[in-house]
Coordinates of C-alpha atoms (C1' of nucleotides) in Angstrom, one line a residue:
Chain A
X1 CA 111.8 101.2 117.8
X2 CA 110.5 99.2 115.1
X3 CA 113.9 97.0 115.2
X4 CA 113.5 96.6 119.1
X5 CA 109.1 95.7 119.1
X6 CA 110.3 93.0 116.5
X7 CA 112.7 91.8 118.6
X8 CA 110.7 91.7 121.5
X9 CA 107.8 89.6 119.6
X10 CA 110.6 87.0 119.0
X11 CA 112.0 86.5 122.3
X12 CA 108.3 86.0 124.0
X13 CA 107.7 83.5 120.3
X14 CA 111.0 82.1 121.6
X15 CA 109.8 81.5 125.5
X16 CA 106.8 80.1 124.7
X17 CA 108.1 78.2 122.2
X18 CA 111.2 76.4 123.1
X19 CA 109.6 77.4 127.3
X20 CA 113.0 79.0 128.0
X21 CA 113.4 79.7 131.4
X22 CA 114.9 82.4 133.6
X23 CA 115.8 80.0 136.2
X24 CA 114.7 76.7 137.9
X25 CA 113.8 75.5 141.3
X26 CA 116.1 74.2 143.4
X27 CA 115.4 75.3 147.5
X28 CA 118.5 72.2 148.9
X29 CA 121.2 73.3 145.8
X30 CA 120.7 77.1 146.8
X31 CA 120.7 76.6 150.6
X32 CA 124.0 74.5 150.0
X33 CA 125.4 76.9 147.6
X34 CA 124.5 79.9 149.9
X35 CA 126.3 77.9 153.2
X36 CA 129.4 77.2 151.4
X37 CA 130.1 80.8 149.9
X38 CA 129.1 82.0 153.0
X39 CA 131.6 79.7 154.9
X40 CA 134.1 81.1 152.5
X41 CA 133.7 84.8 152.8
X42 CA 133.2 84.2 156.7
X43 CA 136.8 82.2 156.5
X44 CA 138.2 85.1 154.4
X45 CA 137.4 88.2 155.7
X46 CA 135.7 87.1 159.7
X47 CA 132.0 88.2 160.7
X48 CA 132.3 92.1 160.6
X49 CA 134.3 92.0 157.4
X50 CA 132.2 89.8 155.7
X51 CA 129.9 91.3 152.7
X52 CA 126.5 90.3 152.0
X53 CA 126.3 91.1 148.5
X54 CA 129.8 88.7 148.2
X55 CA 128.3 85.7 149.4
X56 CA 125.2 85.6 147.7
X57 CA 127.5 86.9 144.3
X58 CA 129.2 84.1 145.3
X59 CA 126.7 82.2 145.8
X60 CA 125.1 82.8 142.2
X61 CA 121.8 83.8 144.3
X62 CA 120.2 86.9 144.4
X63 CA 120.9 88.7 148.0
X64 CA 117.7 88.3 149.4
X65 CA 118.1 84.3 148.8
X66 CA 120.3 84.5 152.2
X67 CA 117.4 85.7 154.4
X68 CA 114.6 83.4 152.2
X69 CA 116.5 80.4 152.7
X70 CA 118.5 81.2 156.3
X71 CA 118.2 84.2 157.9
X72 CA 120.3 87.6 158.4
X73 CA 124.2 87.5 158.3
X74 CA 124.3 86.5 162.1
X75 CA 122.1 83.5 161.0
X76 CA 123.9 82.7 158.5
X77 CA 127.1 82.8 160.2
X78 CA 125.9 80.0 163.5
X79 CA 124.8 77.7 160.3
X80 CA 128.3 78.1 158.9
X81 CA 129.9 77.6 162.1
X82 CA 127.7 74.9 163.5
X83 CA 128.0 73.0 159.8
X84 CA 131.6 73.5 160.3
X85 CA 132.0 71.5 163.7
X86 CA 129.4 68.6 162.6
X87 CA 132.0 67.9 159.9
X88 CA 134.9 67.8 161.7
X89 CA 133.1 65.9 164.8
X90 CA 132.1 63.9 162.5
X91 CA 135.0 62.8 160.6
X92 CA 137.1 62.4 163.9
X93 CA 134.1 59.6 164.6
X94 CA 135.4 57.6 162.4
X95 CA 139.1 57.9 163.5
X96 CA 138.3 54.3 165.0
X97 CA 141.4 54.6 167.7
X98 CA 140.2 51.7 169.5
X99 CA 141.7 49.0 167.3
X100 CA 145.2 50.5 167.5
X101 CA 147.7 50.5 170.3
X102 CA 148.2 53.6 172.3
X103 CA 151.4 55.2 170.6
X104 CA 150.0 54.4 167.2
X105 CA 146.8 55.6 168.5
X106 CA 148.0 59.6 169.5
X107 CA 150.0 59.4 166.4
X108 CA 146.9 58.8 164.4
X109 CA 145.3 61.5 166.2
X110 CA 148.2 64.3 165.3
X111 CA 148.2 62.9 162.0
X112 CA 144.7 63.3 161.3
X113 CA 144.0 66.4 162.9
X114 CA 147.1 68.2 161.4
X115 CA 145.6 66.8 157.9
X116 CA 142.1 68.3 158.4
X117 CA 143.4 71.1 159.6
X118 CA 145.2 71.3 156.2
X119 CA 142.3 70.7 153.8
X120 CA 139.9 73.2 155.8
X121 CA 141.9 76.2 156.2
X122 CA 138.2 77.8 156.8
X123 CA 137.5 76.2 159.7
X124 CA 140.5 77.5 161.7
X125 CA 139.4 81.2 160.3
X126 CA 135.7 80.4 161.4
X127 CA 137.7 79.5 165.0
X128 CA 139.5 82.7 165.1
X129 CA 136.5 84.5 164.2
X130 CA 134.1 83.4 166.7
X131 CA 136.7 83.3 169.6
X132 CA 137.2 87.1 168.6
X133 CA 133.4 87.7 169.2
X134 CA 134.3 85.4 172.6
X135 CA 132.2 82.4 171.6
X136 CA 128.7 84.6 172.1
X137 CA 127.5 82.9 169.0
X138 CA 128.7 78.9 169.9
X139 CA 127.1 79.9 173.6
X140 CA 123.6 80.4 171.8
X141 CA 123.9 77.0 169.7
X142 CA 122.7 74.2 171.2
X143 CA 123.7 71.8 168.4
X144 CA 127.1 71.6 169.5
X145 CA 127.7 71.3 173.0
X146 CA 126.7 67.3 173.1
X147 CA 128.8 66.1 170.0
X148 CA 132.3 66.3 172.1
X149 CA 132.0 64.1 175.2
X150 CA 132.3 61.0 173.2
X151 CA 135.4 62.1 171.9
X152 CA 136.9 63.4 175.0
X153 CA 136.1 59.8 175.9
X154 CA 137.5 58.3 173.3
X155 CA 140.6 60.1 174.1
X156 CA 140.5 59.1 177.9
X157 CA 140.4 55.0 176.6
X158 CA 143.5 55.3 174.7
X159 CA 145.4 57.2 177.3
X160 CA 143.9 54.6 180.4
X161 CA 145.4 51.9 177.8
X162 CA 148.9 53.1 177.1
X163 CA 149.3 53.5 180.7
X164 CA 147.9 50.1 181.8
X165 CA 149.8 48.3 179.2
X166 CA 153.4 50.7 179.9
X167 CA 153.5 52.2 177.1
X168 CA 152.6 55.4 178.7
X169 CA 154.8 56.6 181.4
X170 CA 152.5 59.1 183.1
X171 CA 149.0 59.4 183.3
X172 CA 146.7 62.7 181.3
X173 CA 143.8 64.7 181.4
X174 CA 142.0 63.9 177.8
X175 CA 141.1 67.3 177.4
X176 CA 144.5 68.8 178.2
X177 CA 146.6 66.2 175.6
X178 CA 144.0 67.3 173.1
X179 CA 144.1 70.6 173.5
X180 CA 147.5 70.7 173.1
X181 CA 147.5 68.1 170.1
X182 CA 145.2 70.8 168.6
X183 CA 147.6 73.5 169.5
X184 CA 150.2 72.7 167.6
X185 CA 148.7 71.9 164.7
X186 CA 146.3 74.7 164.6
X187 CA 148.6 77.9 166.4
X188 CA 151.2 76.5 163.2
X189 CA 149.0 76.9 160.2
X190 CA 147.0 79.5 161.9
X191 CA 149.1 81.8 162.1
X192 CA 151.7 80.9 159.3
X193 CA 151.2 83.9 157.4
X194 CA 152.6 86.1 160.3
X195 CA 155.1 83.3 161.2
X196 CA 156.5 83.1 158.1
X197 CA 157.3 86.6 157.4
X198 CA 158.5 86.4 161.3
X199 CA 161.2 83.6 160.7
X200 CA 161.9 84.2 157.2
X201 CA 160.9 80.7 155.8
X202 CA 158.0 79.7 154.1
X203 CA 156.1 77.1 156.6
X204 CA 153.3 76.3 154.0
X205 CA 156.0 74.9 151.5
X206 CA 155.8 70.6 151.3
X207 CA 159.0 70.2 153.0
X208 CA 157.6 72.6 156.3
X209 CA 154.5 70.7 156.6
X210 CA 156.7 67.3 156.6
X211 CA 158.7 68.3 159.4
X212 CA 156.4 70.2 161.1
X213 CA 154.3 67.0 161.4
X214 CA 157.6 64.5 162.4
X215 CA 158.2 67.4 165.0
X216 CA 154.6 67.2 166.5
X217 CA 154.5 63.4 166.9
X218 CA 158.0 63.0 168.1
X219 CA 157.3 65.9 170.4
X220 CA 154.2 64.1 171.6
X221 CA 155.0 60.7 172.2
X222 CA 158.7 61.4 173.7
X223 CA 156.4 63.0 176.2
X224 CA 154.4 60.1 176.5
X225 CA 156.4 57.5 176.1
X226 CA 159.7 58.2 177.3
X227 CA 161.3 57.3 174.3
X228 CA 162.6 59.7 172.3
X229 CA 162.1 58.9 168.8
X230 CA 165.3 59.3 166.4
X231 CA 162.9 62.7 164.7
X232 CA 162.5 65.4 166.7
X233 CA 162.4 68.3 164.1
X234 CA 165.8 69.3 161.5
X235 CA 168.8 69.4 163.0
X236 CA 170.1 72.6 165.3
X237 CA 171.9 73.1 161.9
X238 CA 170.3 73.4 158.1
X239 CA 169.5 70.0 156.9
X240 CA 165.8 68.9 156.3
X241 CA 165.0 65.2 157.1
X242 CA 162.4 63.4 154.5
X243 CA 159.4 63.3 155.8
X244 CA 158.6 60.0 158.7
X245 CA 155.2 60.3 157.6
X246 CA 151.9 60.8 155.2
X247 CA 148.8 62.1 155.4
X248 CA 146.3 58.8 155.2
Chain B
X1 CA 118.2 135.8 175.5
X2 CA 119.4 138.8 177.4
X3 CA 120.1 135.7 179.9
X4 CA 122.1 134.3 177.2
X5 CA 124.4 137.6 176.4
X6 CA 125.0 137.9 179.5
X7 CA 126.2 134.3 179.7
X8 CA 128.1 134.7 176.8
X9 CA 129.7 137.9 178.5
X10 CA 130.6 136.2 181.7
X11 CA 132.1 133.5 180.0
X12 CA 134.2 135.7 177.7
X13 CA 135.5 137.7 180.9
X14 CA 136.4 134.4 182.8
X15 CA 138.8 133.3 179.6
X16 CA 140.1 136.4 179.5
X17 CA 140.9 137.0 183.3
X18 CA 141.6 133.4 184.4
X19 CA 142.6 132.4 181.8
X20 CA 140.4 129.3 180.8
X21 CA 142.0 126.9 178.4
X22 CA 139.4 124.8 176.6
X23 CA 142.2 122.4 176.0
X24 CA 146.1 122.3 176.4
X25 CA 148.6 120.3 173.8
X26 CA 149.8 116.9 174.6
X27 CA 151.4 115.6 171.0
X28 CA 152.7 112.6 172.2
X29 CA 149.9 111.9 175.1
X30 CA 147.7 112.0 172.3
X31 CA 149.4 109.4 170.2
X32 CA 149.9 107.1 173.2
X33 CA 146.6 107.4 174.2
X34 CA 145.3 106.6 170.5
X35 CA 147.6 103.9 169.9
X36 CA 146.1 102.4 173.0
X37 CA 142.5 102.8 172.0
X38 CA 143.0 101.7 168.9
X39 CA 144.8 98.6 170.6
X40 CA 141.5 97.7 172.3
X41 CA 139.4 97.9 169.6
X42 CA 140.9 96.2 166.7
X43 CA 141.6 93.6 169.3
X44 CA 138.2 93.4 170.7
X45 CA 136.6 93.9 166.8
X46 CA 139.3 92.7 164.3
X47 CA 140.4 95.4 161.7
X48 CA 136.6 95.5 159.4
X49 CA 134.7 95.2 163.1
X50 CA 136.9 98.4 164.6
X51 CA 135.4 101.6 164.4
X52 CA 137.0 105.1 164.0
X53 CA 134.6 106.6 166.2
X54 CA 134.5 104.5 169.0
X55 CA 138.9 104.7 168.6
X56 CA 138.2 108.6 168.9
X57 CA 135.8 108.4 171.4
X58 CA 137.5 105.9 174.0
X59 CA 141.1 107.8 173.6
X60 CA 139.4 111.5 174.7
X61 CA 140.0 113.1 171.2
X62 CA 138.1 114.0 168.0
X63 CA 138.0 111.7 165.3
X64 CA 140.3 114.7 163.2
X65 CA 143.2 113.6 165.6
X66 CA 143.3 109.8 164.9
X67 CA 144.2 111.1 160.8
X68 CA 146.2 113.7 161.9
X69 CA 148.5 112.2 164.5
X70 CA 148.8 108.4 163.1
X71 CA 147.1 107.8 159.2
X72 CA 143.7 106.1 158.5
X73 CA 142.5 103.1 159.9
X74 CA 144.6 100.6 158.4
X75 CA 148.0 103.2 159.2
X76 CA 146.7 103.2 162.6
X77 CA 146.5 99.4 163.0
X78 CA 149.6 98.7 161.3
X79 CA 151.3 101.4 164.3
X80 CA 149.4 99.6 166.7
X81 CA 150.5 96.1 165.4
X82 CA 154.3 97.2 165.2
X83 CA 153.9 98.2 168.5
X84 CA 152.7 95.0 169.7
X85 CA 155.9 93.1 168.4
X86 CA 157.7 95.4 169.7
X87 CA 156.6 95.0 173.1
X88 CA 157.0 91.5 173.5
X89 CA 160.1 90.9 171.5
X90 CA 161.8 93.7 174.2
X91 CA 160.2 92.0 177.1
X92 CA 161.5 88.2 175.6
X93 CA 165.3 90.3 175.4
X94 CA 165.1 91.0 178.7
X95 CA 164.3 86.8 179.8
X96 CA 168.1 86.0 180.0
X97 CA 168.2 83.1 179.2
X98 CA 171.8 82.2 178.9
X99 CA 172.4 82.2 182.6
X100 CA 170.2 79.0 183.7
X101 CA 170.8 75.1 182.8
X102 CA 168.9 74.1 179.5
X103 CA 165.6 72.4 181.2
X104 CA 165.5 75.5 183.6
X105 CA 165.7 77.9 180.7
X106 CA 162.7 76.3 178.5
X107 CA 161.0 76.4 182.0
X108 CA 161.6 79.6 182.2
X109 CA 160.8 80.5 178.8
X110 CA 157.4 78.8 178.4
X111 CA 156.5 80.4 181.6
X112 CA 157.3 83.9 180.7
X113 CA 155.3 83.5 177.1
X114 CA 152.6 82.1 179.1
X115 CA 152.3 84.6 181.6
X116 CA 152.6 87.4 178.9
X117 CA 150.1 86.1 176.7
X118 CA 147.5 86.1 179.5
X119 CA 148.6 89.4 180.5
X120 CA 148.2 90.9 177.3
X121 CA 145.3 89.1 175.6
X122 CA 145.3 91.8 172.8
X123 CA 147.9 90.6 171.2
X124 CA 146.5 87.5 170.6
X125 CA 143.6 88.5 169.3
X126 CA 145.7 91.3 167.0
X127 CA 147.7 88.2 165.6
X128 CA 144.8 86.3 164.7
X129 CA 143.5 89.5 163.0
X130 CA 146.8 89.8 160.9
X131 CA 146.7 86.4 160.1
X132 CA 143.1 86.6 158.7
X133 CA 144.4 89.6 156.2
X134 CA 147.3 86.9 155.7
X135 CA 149.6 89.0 157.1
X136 CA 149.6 91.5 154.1
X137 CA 150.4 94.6 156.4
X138 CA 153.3 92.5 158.3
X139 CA 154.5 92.0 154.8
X140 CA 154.9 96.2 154.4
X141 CA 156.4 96.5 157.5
X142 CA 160.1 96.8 157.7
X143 CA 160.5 97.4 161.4
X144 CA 159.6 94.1 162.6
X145 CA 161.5 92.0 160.0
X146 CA 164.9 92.0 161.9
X147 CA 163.9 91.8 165.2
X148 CA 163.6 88.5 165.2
X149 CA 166.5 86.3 164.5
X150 CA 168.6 87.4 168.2
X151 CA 165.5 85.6 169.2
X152 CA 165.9 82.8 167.6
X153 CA 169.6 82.5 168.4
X154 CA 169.1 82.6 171.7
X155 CA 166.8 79.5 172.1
X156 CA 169.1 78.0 169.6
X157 CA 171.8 78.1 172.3
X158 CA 170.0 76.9 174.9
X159 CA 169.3 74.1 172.6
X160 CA 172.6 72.8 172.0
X161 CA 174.0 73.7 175.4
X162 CA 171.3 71.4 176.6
X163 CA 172.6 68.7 174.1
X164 CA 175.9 68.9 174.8
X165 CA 175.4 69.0 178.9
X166 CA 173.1 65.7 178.1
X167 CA 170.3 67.3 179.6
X168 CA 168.6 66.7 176.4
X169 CA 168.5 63.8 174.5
X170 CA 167.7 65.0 171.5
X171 CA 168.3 68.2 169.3
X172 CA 165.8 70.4 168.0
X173 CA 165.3 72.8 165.5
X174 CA 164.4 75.9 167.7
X175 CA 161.9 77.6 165.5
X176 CA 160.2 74.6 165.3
X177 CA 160.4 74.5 169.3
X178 CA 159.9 78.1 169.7
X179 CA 156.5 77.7 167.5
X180 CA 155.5 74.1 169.7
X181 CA 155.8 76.4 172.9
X182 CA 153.8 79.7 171.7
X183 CA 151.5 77.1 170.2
X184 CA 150.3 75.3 173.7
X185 CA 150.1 78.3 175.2
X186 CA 148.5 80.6 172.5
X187 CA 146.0 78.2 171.5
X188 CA 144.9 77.6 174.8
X189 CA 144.4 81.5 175.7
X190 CA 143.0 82.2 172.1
X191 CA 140.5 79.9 171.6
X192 CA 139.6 79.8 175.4
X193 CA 136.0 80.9 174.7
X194 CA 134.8 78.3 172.1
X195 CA 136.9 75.6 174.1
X196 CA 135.2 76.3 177.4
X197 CA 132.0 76.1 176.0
X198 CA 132.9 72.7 174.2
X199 CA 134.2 70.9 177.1
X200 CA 131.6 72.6 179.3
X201 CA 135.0 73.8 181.7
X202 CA 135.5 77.1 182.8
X203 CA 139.1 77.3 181.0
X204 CA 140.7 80.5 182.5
X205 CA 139.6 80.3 186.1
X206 CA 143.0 79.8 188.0
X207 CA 142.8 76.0 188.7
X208 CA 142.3 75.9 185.2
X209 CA 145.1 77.9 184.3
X210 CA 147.7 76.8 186.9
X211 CA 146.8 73.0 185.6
X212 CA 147.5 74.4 182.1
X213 CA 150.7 75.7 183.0
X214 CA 152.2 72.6 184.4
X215 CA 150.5 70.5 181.8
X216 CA 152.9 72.7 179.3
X217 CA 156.3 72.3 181.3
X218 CA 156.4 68.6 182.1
X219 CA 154.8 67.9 178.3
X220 CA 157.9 69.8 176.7
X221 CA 160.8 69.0 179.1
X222 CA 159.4 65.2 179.2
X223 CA 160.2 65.1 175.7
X224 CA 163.2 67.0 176.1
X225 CA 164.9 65.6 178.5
X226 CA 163.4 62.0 178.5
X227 CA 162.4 62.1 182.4
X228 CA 159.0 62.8 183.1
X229 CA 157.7 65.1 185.5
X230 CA 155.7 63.7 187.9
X231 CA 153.0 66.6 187.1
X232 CA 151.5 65.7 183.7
X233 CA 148.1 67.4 183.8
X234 CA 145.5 65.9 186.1
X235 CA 145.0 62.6 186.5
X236 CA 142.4 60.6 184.4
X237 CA 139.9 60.8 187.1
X238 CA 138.6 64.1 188.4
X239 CA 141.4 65.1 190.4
X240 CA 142.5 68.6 190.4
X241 CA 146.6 68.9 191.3
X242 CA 147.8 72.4 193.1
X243 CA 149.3 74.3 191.0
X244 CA 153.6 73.1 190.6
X245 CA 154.0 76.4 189.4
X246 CA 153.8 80.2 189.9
X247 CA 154.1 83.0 187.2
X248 CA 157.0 85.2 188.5
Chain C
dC1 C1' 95.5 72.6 132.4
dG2 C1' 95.2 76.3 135.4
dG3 C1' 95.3 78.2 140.0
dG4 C1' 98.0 79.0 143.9
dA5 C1' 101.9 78.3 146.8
dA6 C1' 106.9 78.2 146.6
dA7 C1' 111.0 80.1 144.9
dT8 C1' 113.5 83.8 142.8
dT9 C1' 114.4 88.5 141.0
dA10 C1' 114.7 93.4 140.8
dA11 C1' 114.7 97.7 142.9
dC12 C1' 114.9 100.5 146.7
dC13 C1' 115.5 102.3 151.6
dC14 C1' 118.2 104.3 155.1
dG15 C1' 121.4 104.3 159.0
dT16 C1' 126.4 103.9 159.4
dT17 C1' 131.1 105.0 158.6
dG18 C1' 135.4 106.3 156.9
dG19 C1' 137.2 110.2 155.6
dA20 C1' 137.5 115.4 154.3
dT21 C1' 137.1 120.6 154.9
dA22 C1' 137.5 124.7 157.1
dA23 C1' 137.2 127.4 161.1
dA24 C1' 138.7 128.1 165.9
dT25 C1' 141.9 128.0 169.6
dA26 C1' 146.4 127.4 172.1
dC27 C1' 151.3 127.7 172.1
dT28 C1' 156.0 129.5 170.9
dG29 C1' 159.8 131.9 169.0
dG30 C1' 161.2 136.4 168.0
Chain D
dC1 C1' 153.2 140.8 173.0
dC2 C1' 152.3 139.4 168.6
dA3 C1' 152.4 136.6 164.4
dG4 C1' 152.6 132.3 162.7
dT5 C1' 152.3 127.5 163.4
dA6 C1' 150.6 123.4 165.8
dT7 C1' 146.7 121.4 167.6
dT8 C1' 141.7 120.8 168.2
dT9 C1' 136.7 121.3 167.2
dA10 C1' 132.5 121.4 164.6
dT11 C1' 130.2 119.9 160.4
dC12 C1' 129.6 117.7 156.3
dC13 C1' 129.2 114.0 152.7
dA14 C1' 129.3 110.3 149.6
dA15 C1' 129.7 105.5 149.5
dC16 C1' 128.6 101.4 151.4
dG17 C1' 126.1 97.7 153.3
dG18 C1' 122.4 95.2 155.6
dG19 C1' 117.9 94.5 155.2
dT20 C1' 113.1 95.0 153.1
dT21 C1' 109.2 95.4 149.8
dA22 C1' 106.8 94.1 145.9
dA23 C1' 106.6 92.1 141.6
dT24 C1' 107.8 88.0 138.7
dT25 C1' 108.5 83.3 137.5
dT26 C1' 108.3 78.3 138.2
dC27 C1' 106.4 74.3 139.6
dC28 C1' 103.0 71.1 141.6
dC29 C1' 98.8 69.0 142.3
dG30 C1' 93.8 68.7 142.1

DNA sequence: CGGGAAATTAACCCGTTGGATAAATACTGG
DNA sequence: CCAGTATTTATCCAACGGGTTAATTTCCCG
């Protein structure tokens, strides 16, 4: 008792003197920190499965941080998602397709969306999630319905170029070729837990992802082009080819 | 409360002369129709979204039965996945392949997984819950394991009859191929709802679909077998094609 | 420097939900 | 027809989890 009141008297002598503080002020750090361990346990466990407490643990913020700064865990989840498709709308912006000539242009394209699809696992859980919940969050947004028409266009220049300058046999819908582009990629890494165990092998591992991209782009542009690049995927037998190509 | 005895009387005399069951046994109705609720909800909630009740309540039985027939909730989804695989790796037996020239096959083949994935959207949405938990019940699972390689084999030989006939230019490795061909069409049908909201188009309507469908076929067997389908997808412009082809 | 708004913490509330228990009821083999 | 087993019902509960209330601390600016 005595011990403890003695103690006491030195930690406020300490505070006042030396001013130590609890914590500090910081409304943009939190809010970030709060969005990205939120986009985590959203990515990890989807909407239903996500915990609260885990995010703002996670987030070093006390729970009630989340509805200060953003709202409830609905709220929280459209600024996830929405932050989510700004990036990657974003970063595809300055994919810069113009310059290059058709071919090299869609092979860009695979290449870099197979890439970011790589380094944000999350956002293809975030997909998942809110296609589970049949896009009833997305619907409500109305951030993100304008930021894809200039893409879609960007998409319908290169393909009205290949096929004015031959390199293209057949003419596209911009939407269809990327919606398939973004098939392959995502519906692969996706689901490559499940596939894996499925086929035995482990699609993750460096030499997968290699071949897996050749196979895409020579799937792709064979379609397009007509002609059949040498790489179309490992042979019907066991060998694995080194990889055509890197990641930029 | 005489009213009430009385009641009570009648009611026990009914039993007794007519009989009156308040319920009859169905073991095995009662599984089915659990396992079939249960398929609905963890595909319309994920696994953390499903609830027990609602499983109970939507399959006509007491919440008791769902523990005492199948397990807990994660027993009963892993039953309810199995069953899935199951399912589509009998119907896929059953696609006799063998029979038809290579580019007829693939046809054939795309078309059934597309047809079955739009018939049975709960798989899809049970994969993507799976593949969330990163497959960890797969993993436990020892029935669906080994049903897969025939599979596997059996695109495999359509592969390298298609080489050797010089239908196709090219070989492939058919996992690879098999993946590329559930991909476009999975994708498509799974992320339906955040893509139609996106590209501000009504995705599943039948035009839509139909379009899809072709938009598959000539993409794979164009880079295949090197000649492209006039049907590519729509053209550039706004034009919508009829449909090339019909889901048998 | 001090008062008040902004930011943060601590503690609590309460409906939901997975799961358990025991009693009641139907069926079946002897 | 009866005894024992299989099946179903009616309750209960403890943990969890989202959200709230009120107090506490920091910082800014007049």
């Amino acid at each position: 008792m005595l011990q403890l009141a003695r103690c006491d008297q030195q930690a406020i002598d300490l505070a006042k003197a030396k001013r130590v503080q609890k914590w500090q002020r910081d409304p943009e750090g939190m809010r970030l920190r709060i969005l990205e361990a939120a986009k985590q346990e959203f990515a990890a466990h989807g909407l239903a499965g996500a915990r609260v407490d885990r995010i703002a643990a996670n987030a070093g913020a006390n729970k009630r941080m989340l509805y200060y700064h953003v709202g409830n865990k609905e709220d929280l989840y459209l600024a996830v998602l929405e932050g989510a498709y700004e990036k990657i709308r974003s970063e595809e912006r300055g994919l810069d397709l113009e310059h290059l000539d058709p071919p090299e242009a869609i092979e860009r394209l695979i290449d870099f969306t197979w890439n970011y699809f790589l380094r944000n696992p999350e956002f293809l859980a975030l997909l998942n999630t809110e296609n589970l919940a049949k896009a009833r969050h997305l619907k409500r947004s109305t951030k993100v319905k304008s930021m894809h028409s200039p893409f879609v266009e960007m998409i319908r220049t290169v393909v009205t170029r290949g096929v004015e300058s031959g390199d293209f046999r057949v003419t596209v819908d911009p939407v269809q070729l990327y919606i398939s582009i973004a098939a392959l990629c995502f519906f692969y890494l996706s689901n490559s837990a499940t596939l894996s165990v499925i086929f035995g092998r482990d699609l993750l591992k460096k030499e997968a992802r290699d071949e897996r991209l050749a196979h895409m782009v020579a799937l792709v542009l064979a379609a397009l082009t007509g002609k059949s690049t040498a790489d179309f995927g490992k042979a019907v037998g066991q060998g694995v080819r080194p990889p055509a190509h890197q990641p930029v």
